PDB file of C-alpha atoms in Angstrom:
ATOM      1  CA  ASP A 547       2.258  -9.900   0.557  1.00 47.00           C
ATOM      2  CA  ALA A 548       2.371  -6.125   0.821  1.00 51.00           C
ATOM      3  CA  LYS A 549       4.426  -4.924   3.751  1.00 83.00           C
ATOM      4  CA  THR A 550       3.386  -1.291   3.432  1.00 91.00           C
ATOM      5  CA  THR A 551       0.096   0.565   3.264  1.00 93.00           C
ATOM      6  CA  GLN A 552      -0.267   3.885   1.493  1.00 95.00           C
ATOM      7  CA  PRO A 553      -3.290   5.979   0.552  1.00 96.00           C
ATOM      8  CA  PRO A 554      -4.099   5.455  -3.126  1.00 96.00           C
ATOM      9  CA  SER A 555      -4.124   9.138  -3.976  1.00 97.00           C
ATOM     10  CA  MET A 556      -3.690  12.631  -2.628  1.00 97.00           C
ATOM     11  CA  ASP A 557      -3.687  16.167  -3.950  1.00 96.00           C
ATOM     12  CA  CYS A 558      -1.324  18.947  -3.026  1.00 95.00           C
ATOM     13  CA  ALA A 559      -1.253  22.638  -3.882  1.00 96.00           C
ATOM     14  CA  GLU A 560       1.810  23.930  -5.657  1.00 97.00           C
ATOM     15  CA  GLY A 561       4.248  25.536  -3.252  1.00 96.00           C
ATOM     16  CA  ARG A 562       2.852  23.779  -0.221  1.00 96.00           C
ATOM     17  CA  ALA A 563       4.421  20.886   1.624  1.00 97.00           C
ATOM     18  CA  ALA A 564       3.240  17.430   0.624  1.00 97.00           C
ATOM     19  CA  ASN A 565       3.154  14.884   3.435  1.00 97.00           C
ATOM     20  CA  LEU A 566       2.904  11.304   2.227  1.00 98.00           C
ATOM     21  CA  PRO A 567       2.134   8.703   4.899  1.00 97.00           C
ATOM     22  CA  CYS A 568       3.169   5.080   4.905  1.00 96.00           C
ATOM     23  CA  ASN A 569       2.255   2.363   7.350  1.00 95.00           C
ATOM     24  CA  HIS A 570       4.685  -0.515   7.865  1.00 92.00           C
ATOM     25  CA  SER A 571       3.572  -2.019  11.150  1.00 91.00           C
ATOM     26  CA  THR A 572       5.332  -5.360  10.597  1.00 87.00           C
ATOM     27  CA  ILE A 573       8.751  -3.896   9.885  1.00 87.00           C
ATOM     28  CA  SER A 574      11.633  -5.702  11.523  1.00 84.00           C
ATOM     29  CA  GLY A 575      14.625  -4.167  13.201  1.00 80.00           C
ATOM     30  CA  ASN A 576      17.062  -4.317  10.312  1.00 81.00           C
ATOM     31  CA  GLU A 577      14.712  -3.356   7.484  1.00 85.00           C
ATOM     32  CA  TYR A 578      15.088  -0.003   5.807  1.00 88.00           C
ATOM     33  CA  VAL A 579      12.263   2.183   4.562  1.00 91.00           C
ATOM     34  CA  TYR A 580      12.783   3.314   0.977  1.00 92.00           C
ATOM     35  CA  TRP A 581      10.904   5.834  -1.096  1.00 96.00           C
ATOM     36  CA  TYR A 582      10.847   5.922  -4.890  1.00 96.00           C
ATOM     37  CA  ARG A 583       8.670   7.809  -7.299  1.00 97.00           C
ATOM     38  CA  GLN A 584       7.601   7.268 -10.889  1.00 96.00           C
ATOM     39  CA  ILE A 585       6.622  10.133 -13.122  1.00 95.00           C
ATOM     40  CA  HIS A 586       4.170   8.921 -15.743  1.00 90.00           C
ATOM     41  CA  SER A 587       5.806   5.873 -17.383  1.00 90.00           C
ATOM     42  CA  GLN A 588       9.399   6.849 -16.756  1.00 95.00           C
ATOM     43  CA  GLY A 589      11.766   4.628 -14.800  1.00 95.00           C
ATOM     44  CA  PRO A 590      11.290   4.864 -11.035  1.00 96.00           C
ATOM     45  CA  GLN A 591      13.510   7.373  -9.290  1.00 96.00           C
ATOM     46  CA  TYR A 592      15.082   6.889  -5.881  1.00 95.00           C
ATOM     47  CA  ILE A 593      14.156   9.610  -3.382  1.00 97.00           C
ATOM     48  CA  ILE A 594      15.394   8.742   0.084  1.00 95.00           C
ATOM     49  CA  HIS A 595      15.751   5.937   2.594  1.00 92.00           C
ATOM     50  CA  GLY A 596      16.172   5.509   6.330  1.00 91.00           C
ATOM     51  CA  LEU A 597      16.406   3.013   9.151  1.00 89.00           C
ATOM     52  CA  LYS A 598      15.600   4.759  12.425  1.00 88.00           C
ATOM     53  CA  ASN A 599      16.574   8.384  12.267  1.00 86.00           C
ATOM     54  CA  ASN A 600      14.937  11.089  10.256  1.00 94.00           C
ATOM     55  CA  GLU A 601      16.683  11.781   6.993  1.00 96.00           C
ATOM     56  CA  THR A 602      16.835  14.772   4.667  1.00 97.00           C
ATOM     57  CA  ASN A 603      18.323  15.277   1.236  1.00 96.00           C
ATOM     58  CA  GLU A 604      17.890  17.738  -1.583  1.00 95.00           C
ATOM     59  CA  MET A 605      14.641  16.136  -2.676  1.00 95.00           C
ATOM     60  CA  ALA A 606      12.756  15.338   0.501  1.00 97.00           C
ATOM     61  CA  SER A 607      12.682  14.554   4.188  1.00 98.00           C
ATOM     62  CA  LEU A 608      11.806  11.229   5.736  1.00 98.00           C
ATOM     63  CA  ILE A 609      10.279  11.098   9.197  1.00 97.00           C
ATOM     64  CA  ILE A 610      10.168   7.669  10.840  1.00 95.00           C
ATOM     65  CA  THR A 611       8.179   7.187  14.035  1.00 95.00           C
ATOM     66  CA  GLU A 612      10.003   5.995  17.106  1.00 93.00           C
ATOM     67  CA  ASP A 613       8.359   2.572  16.978  1.00 93.00           C
ATOM     68  CA  ARG A 614       9.191   2.445  13.227  1.00 92.00           C
ATOM     69  CA  LYS A 615       5.678   1.327  12.369  1.00 93.00           C
ATOM     70  CA  SER A 616       5.012   4.273  10.112  1.00 95.00           C
ATOM     71  CA  SER A 617       6.806   7.012   8.240  1.00 95.00           C
ATOM     72  CA  THR A 618       6.096  10.194   6.334  1.00 97.00           C
ATOM     73  CA  LEU A 619       7.781  11.495   3.218  1.00 98.00           C
ATOM     74  CA  ILE A 620       7.780  15.271   3.072  1.00 98.00           C
ATOM     75  CA  LEU A 621       8.204  17.225  -0.137  1.00 97.00           C
ATOM     76  CA  PRO A 622       8.805  20.675   1.346  1.00 96.00           C
ATOM     77  CA  HIS A 623       7.646  22.839  -1.553  1.00 95.00           C
ATOM     78  CA  ALA A 624       5.707  20.789  -4.059  1.00 96.00           C
ATOM     79  CA  THR A 625       5.957  21.734  -7.729  1.00 97.00           C
ATOM     80  CA  LEU A 626       3.952  20.552 -10.704  1.00 97.00           C
ATOM     81  CA  ARG A 627       6.882  18.324 -11.630  1.00 96.00           C
ATOM     82  CA  ASP A 628       6.374  16.407  -8.389  1.00 97.00           C
ATOM     83  CA  THR A 629       3.157  14.905  -9.765  1.00 97.00           C
ATOM     84  CA  ALA A 630       3.961  11.190  -9.712  1.00 97.00           C
ATOM     85  CA  VAL A 631       3.256   7.859  -8.059  1.00 96.00           C
ATOM     86  CA  TYR A 632       5.214   7.578  -4.816  1.00 97.00           C
ATOM     87  CA  TYR A 633       6.208   4.172  -3.516  1.00 95.00           C
ATOM     88  CA  CYS A 634       7.062   3.359   0.081  1.00 94.00           C
ATOM     89  CA  ILE A 635       9.005   0.108   0.280  1.00 90.00           C
ATOM     90  CA  VAL A 636      10.261  -2.007   3.119  1.00 87.00           C
ATOM     91  CA  LEU A 637      12.766  -4.509   1.866  1.00 78.00           C
ATOM     92  CA  THR A 638      12.159  -8.215   2.125  1.00 61.00           C
ATOM     93  CA  ASP A 639      14.587 -10.388   4.023  1.00 54.00           C
ATOM     94  CA  SER A 640      16.487 -11.152   0.854  1.00 61.00           C
ATOM     95  CA  TRP A 641      18.821  -8.495  -0.430  1.00 75.00           C
ATOM     96  CA  GLY A 642      17.975  -9.403  -3.978  1.00 85.00           C
ATOM     97  CA  LYS A 643      14.210  -9.421  -4.057  1.00 84.00           C
ATOM     98  CA  PHE A 644      12.418  -6.124  -4.313  1.00 85.00           C
ATOM     99  CA  GLN A 645       8.697  -5.459  -4.193  1.00 84.00           C
ATOM    100  CA  PHE A 646       6.910  -2.270  -5.091  1.00 88.00           C
ATOM    101  CA  GLY A 647       3.467  -1.731  -3.645  1.00 87.00           C
ATOM    102  CA  ALA A 648       0.585   0.130  -5.227  1.00 90.00           C
ATOM    103  CA  GLY A 649       1.950   3.525  -4.220  1.00 94.00           C
ATOM    104  CA  THR A 650       0.254   6.889  -3.790  1.00 96.00           C
ATOM    105  CA  GLN A 651      -0.712   8.933  -6.828  1.00 97.00           C
ATOM    106  CA  VAL A 652       0.175  12.508  -5.934  1.00 98.00           C
ATOM    107  CA  VAL A 653      -1.249  15.292  -8.051  1.00 98.00           C
ATOM    108  CA  VAL A 654       0.163  18.773  -7.530  1.00 97.00           C
ATOM    109  CA  THR A 655      -2.237  21.459  -8.667  1.00 96.00           C
ATOM    110  CA  PRO A 656      -1.537  25.122  -9.458  1.00 95.00           C
TER     111      PRO A 656
ATOM    112  CA  GLU B1000      27.062  10.210 -17.309  1.00 87.00           C
ATOM    113  CA  ALA B1001      25.968   7.409 -14.993  1.00 85.00           C
ATOM    114  CA  GLN B1002      23.129   5.544 -16.611  1.00 95.00           C
ATOM    115  CA  VAL B1003      21.272   2.331 -17.263  1.00 98.00           C
ATOM    116  CA  THR B1004      20.623   1.846 -20.957  1.00 98.00           C
ATOM    117  CA  GLN B1005      17.924  -0.406 -22.350  1.00 98.00           C
ATOM    118  CA  ASN B1006      17.428  -1.400 -25.967  1.00 98.00           C
ATOM    119  CA  PRO B1007      15.172  -1.381 -27.782  1.00 97.00           C
ATOM    120  CA  ARG B1008      12.892   1.269 -26.288  1.00 97.00           C
ATOM    121  CA  TYR B1009       9.913   0.038 -28.285  1.00 97.00           C
ATOM    122  CA  LEU B1010       9.256  -3.270 -30.011  1.00 97.00           C
ATOM    123  CA  ILE B1011       6.246  -4.802 -31.698  1.00 97.00           C
ATOM    124  CA  THR B1012       6.658  -8.463 -32.559  1.00 96.00           C
ATOM    125  CA  VAL B1013       4.717 -11.681 -32.984  1.00 96.00           C
ATOM    126  CA  THR B1014       4.063 -14.656 -30.778  1.00 97.00           C
ATOM    127  CA  GLY B1015       6.877 -17.190 -30.663  1.00 97.00           C
ATOM    128  CA  LYS B1016       9.613 -15.069 -32.175  1.00 97.00           C
ATOM    129  CA  LYS B1017      12.554 -15.038 -29.779  1.00 97.00           C
ATOM    130  CA  LEU B1018      13.665 -11.613 -28.629  1.00 97.00           C
ATOM    131  CA  THR B1019      16.249 -10.104 -26.328  1.00 98.00           C
ATOM    132  CA  VAL B1020      16.058  -6.823 -24.472  1.00 98.00           C
ATOM    133  CA  THR B1021      19.506  -5.593 -23.575  1.00 98.00           C
ATOM    134  CA  CYS B1022      20.427  -3.721 -20.415  1.00 98.00           C
ATOM    135  CA  SER B1023      23.785  -2.114 -19.778  1.00 98.00           C
ATOM    136  CA  GLN B1024      25.054  -0.003 -16.896  1.00 98.00           C
ATOM    137  CA  ASN B1025      28.245   2.055 -16.712  1.00 97.00           C
ATOM    138  CA  MET B1026      28.478   2.422 -12.926  1.00 96.00           C
ATOM    139  CA  ASN B1027      30.286  -0.850 -12.130  1.00 95.00           C
ATOM    140  CA  HIS B1028      27.266  -1.959 -10.120  1.00 95.00           C
ATOM    141  CA  GLU B1029      27.110  -5.534  -8.901  1.00 94.00           C
ATOM    142  CA  TYR B1030      23.337  -5.769  -8.559  1.00 94.00           C
ATOM    143  CA  MET B1031      20.983  -5.687 -11.545  1.00 96.00           C
ATOM    144  CA  SER B1032      17.309  -6.442 -11.849  1.00 96.00           C
ATOM    145  CA  TRP B1033      14.429  -6.615 -14.310  1.00 98.00           C
ATOM    146  CA  TYR B1034      10.853  -5.484 -13.651  1.00 97.00           C
ATOM    147  CA  ARG B1035       7.679  -5.427 -15.646  1.00 97.00           C
ATOM    148  CA  GLN B1036       4.857  -2.965 -15.202  1.00 96.00           C
ATOM    149  CA  ASP B1037       1.243  -3.643 -16.080  1.00 95.00           C
ATOM    150  CA  PRO B1038      -1.865  -1.541 -15.466  1.00 91.00           C
ATOM    151  CA  GLY B1039      -3.484  -2.523 -12.198  1.00 86.00           C
ATOM    152  CA  LEU B1040      -0.618  -4.825 -11.231  1.00 88.00           C
ATOM    153  CA  GLY B1041       2.132  -2.274 -10.727  1.00 88.00           C
ATOM    154  CA  LEU B1042       5.837  -3.019 -10.924  1.00 92.00           C
ATOM    155  CA  ARG B1043       6.848  -6.630 -10.412  1.00 95.00           C
ATOM    156  CA  GLN B1044      10.321  -8.091 -10.279  1.00 95.00           C
ATOM    157  CA  ILE B1045      11.181 -10.721 -12.894  1.00 97.00           C
ATOM    158  CA  TYR B1046      14.796 -11.681 -12.202  1.00 97.00           C
ATOM    159  CA  TYR B1047      17.740 -10.218 -10.397  1.00 95.00           C
ATOM    160  CA  SER B1048      21.476 -10.743 -10.275  1.00 95.00           C
ATOM    161  CA  MET B1049      23.714 -10.137  -7.289  1.00 93.00           C
ATOM    162  CA  ASN B1050      26.904 -10.482  -9.346  1.00 93.00           C
ATOM    163  CA  VAL B1051      28.411 -12.021 -12.470  1.00 95.00           C
ATOM    164  CA  GLU B1052      27.094 -15.543 -13.066  1.00 93.00           C
ATOM    165  CA  VAL B1053      24.654 -15.200 -10.130  1.00 94.00           C
ATOM    166  CA  THR B1054      20.987 -14.833 -11.016  1.00 96.00           C
ATOM    167  CA  ASP B1055      17.771 -15.574  -9.154  1.00 95.00           C
ATOM    168  CA  LYS B1056      14.045 -15.431  -9.660  1.00 95.00           C
ATOM    169  CA  GLY B1057      11.871 -12.543  -8.668  1.00 94.00           C
ATOM    170  CA  ASP B1058       8.104 -12.734  -8.369  1.00 93.00           C
ATOM    171  CA  VAL B1059       7.195 -13.329 -12.028  1.00 97.00           C
ATOM    172  CA  PRO B1060      10.025 -15.248 -13.757  1.00 98.00           C
ATOM    173  CA  GLU B1061       7.887 -17.561 -15.915  1.00 97.00           C
ATOM    174  CA  GLY B1062       8.555 -17.178 -19.629  1.00 97.00           C
ATOM    175  CA  TYR B1063      11.793 -15.241 -19.170  1.00 98.00           C
ATOM    176  CA  LYS B1064      15.494 -16.025 -19.065  1.00 98.00           C
ATOM    177  CA  VAL B1065      18.419 -13.865 -18.066  1.00 98.00           C
ATOM    178  CA  SER B1066      22.172 -14.121 -18.118  1.00 96.00           C
ATOM    179  CA  ARG B1067      24.967 -12.230 -16.405  1.00 97.00           C
ATOM    180  CA  LYS B1068      28.221 -12.986 -18.144  1.00 97.00           C
ATOM    181  CA  GLU B1069      29.664  -9.523 -17.627  1.00 97.00           C
ATOM    182  CA  LYS B1070      29.113  -7.116 -14.784  1.00 97.00           C
ATOM    183  CA  ARG B1071      27.778  -4.340 -16.994  1.00 97.00           C
ATOM    184  CA  ASN B1072      25.211  -6.339 -19.000  1.00 98.00           C
ATOM    185  CA  PHE B1073      22.043  -8.120 -17.959  1.00 98.00           C
ATOM    186  CA  PRO B1074      19.938  -9.111 -20.984  1.00 98.00           C
ATOM    187  CA  LEU B1075      16.334 -10.267 -20.672  1.00 98.00           C
ATOM    188  CA  ILE B1076      15.451 -13.091 -23.053  1.00 98.00           C
ATOM    189  CA  LEU B1077      11.994 -14.101 -24.170  1.00 98.00           C
ATOM    190  CA  GLU B1078      12.473 -17.473 -25.873  1.00 96.00           C
ATOM    191  CA  SER B1079       8.891 -17.792 -27.089  1.00 97.00           C
ATOM    192  CA  PRO B1080       7.043 -14.551 -26.410  1.00 97.00           C
ATOM    193  CA  SER B1081       3.315 -14.635 -25.851  1.00 97.00           C
ATOM    194  CA  PRO B1082       0.728 -11.818 -25.763  1.00 97.00           C
ATOM    195  CA  ASN B1083       0.599 -11.897 -21.950  1.00 97.00           C
ATOM    196  CA  GLN B1084       4.188 -10.650 -21.963  1.00 98.00           C
ATOM    197  CA  THR B1085       3.090  -7.410 -23.553  1.00 98.00           C
ATOM    198  CA  SER B1086       4.248  -4.923 -20.972  1.00 98.00           C
ATOM    199  CA  LEU B1087       6.552  -2.071 -20.012  1.00 98.00           C
ATOM    200  CA  TYR B1088       9.918  -3.401 -18.845  1.00 98.00           C
ATOM    201  CA  PHE B1089      12.512  -1.710 -16.660  1.00 98.00           C
ATOM    202  CA  CYS B1090      16.071  -2.656 -15.896  1.00 98.00           C
ATOM    203  CA  ALA B1091      17.770  -1.363 -12.747  1.00 96.00           C
ATOM    204  CA  SER B1092      21.146  -1.542 -11.058  1.00 96.00           C
ATOM    205  CA  SER B1093      22.624  -0.683  -7.685  1.00 93.00           C
ATOM    206  CA  PRO B1094      26.108  -0.896  -6.158  1.00 91.00           C
ATOM    207  CA  VAL B1095      25.603  -4.064  -4.137  1.00 83.00           C
ATOM    208  CA  SER B1096      22.031  -5.171  -3.566  1.00 77.00           C
ATOM    209  CA  SER B1097      18.384  -4.190  -3.623  1.00 72.00           C
ATOM    210  CA  ASN B1098      19.121  -2.640  -0.226  1.00 75.00           C
ATOM    211  CA  GLN B1099      20.793   0.322  -1.889  1.00 83.00           C
ATOM    212  CA  PRO B1100      19.329   2.974  -4.182  1.00 90.00           C
ATOM    213  CA  GLN B1101      18.573   1.496  -7.569  1.00 92.00           C
ATOM    214  CA  HIS B1102      19.103   3.351 -10.823  1.00 95.00           C
ATOM    215  CA  PHE B1103      16.464   2.577 -13.433  1.00 96.00           C
ATOM    216  CA  GLY B1104      16.562   2.625 -17.197  1.00 97.00           C
ATOM    217  CA  ASP B1105      14.022   4.491 -19.315  1.00 96.00           C
ATOM    218  CA  GLY B1106      11.984   1.407 -20.040  1.00 97.00           C
ATOM    219  CA  THR B1107      11.194  -0.869 -22.985  1.00 98.00           C
ATOM    220  CA  ARG B1108       7.655  -1.109 -24.243  1.00 98.00           C
ATOM    221  CA  LEU B1109       7.012  -4.549 -25.726  1.00 98.00           C
ATOM    222  CA  SER B1110       3.930  -5.501 -27.701  1.00 98.00           C
ATOM    223  CA  ILE B1111       3.506  -9.191 -28.548  1.00 97.00           C
ATOM    224  CA  LEU B1112       0.832  -9.802 -31.161  1.00 96.00           C
TER     225      LEU B1112
END
């Protein structure tokens, strides 16, 4: 069963910030939120992950609400190369199993 | 360069002819995993391995076998391929578990006729 809910698609203008929401209302205390993306049919690419605190790296920022029931991935200055499917994942209890959801198709337009 | 290498990248074959898709990583990762991707169904995990000689089923293991005799290699075996195994396959690895960033290969596109 899906543990996250994401909008199926969203558009973003090149150069603007892209804010990708994810709902994970059933998340438990020790579960991390992970974000990956997949450009066309390439292998998925890790973006960022977090537990409670907001996180930032060279690719993106991750904002997790205080109750941890939702999060937002922020691409600060979207480029055309950021057009991809973005997956928000909350890990299952097992450290081996891994489930992608349907993701959000992000299209960055000029 | 740190990478996960899959071979072959493309394969067209016939029903029932055994095939192996190899996966090798050069990062000394303990965790490796196989996924398949189908239109409308997304990415689904087939098998994973937490370490040498330790493998376990993902969500869609039927029709597949794996082995983990060495840390760097995690081949996916289709003993008797069928058309419903036509798919895009990805291998991934991470340092310890699925709870760490996974590095993915470039994919193998299999067509079973």
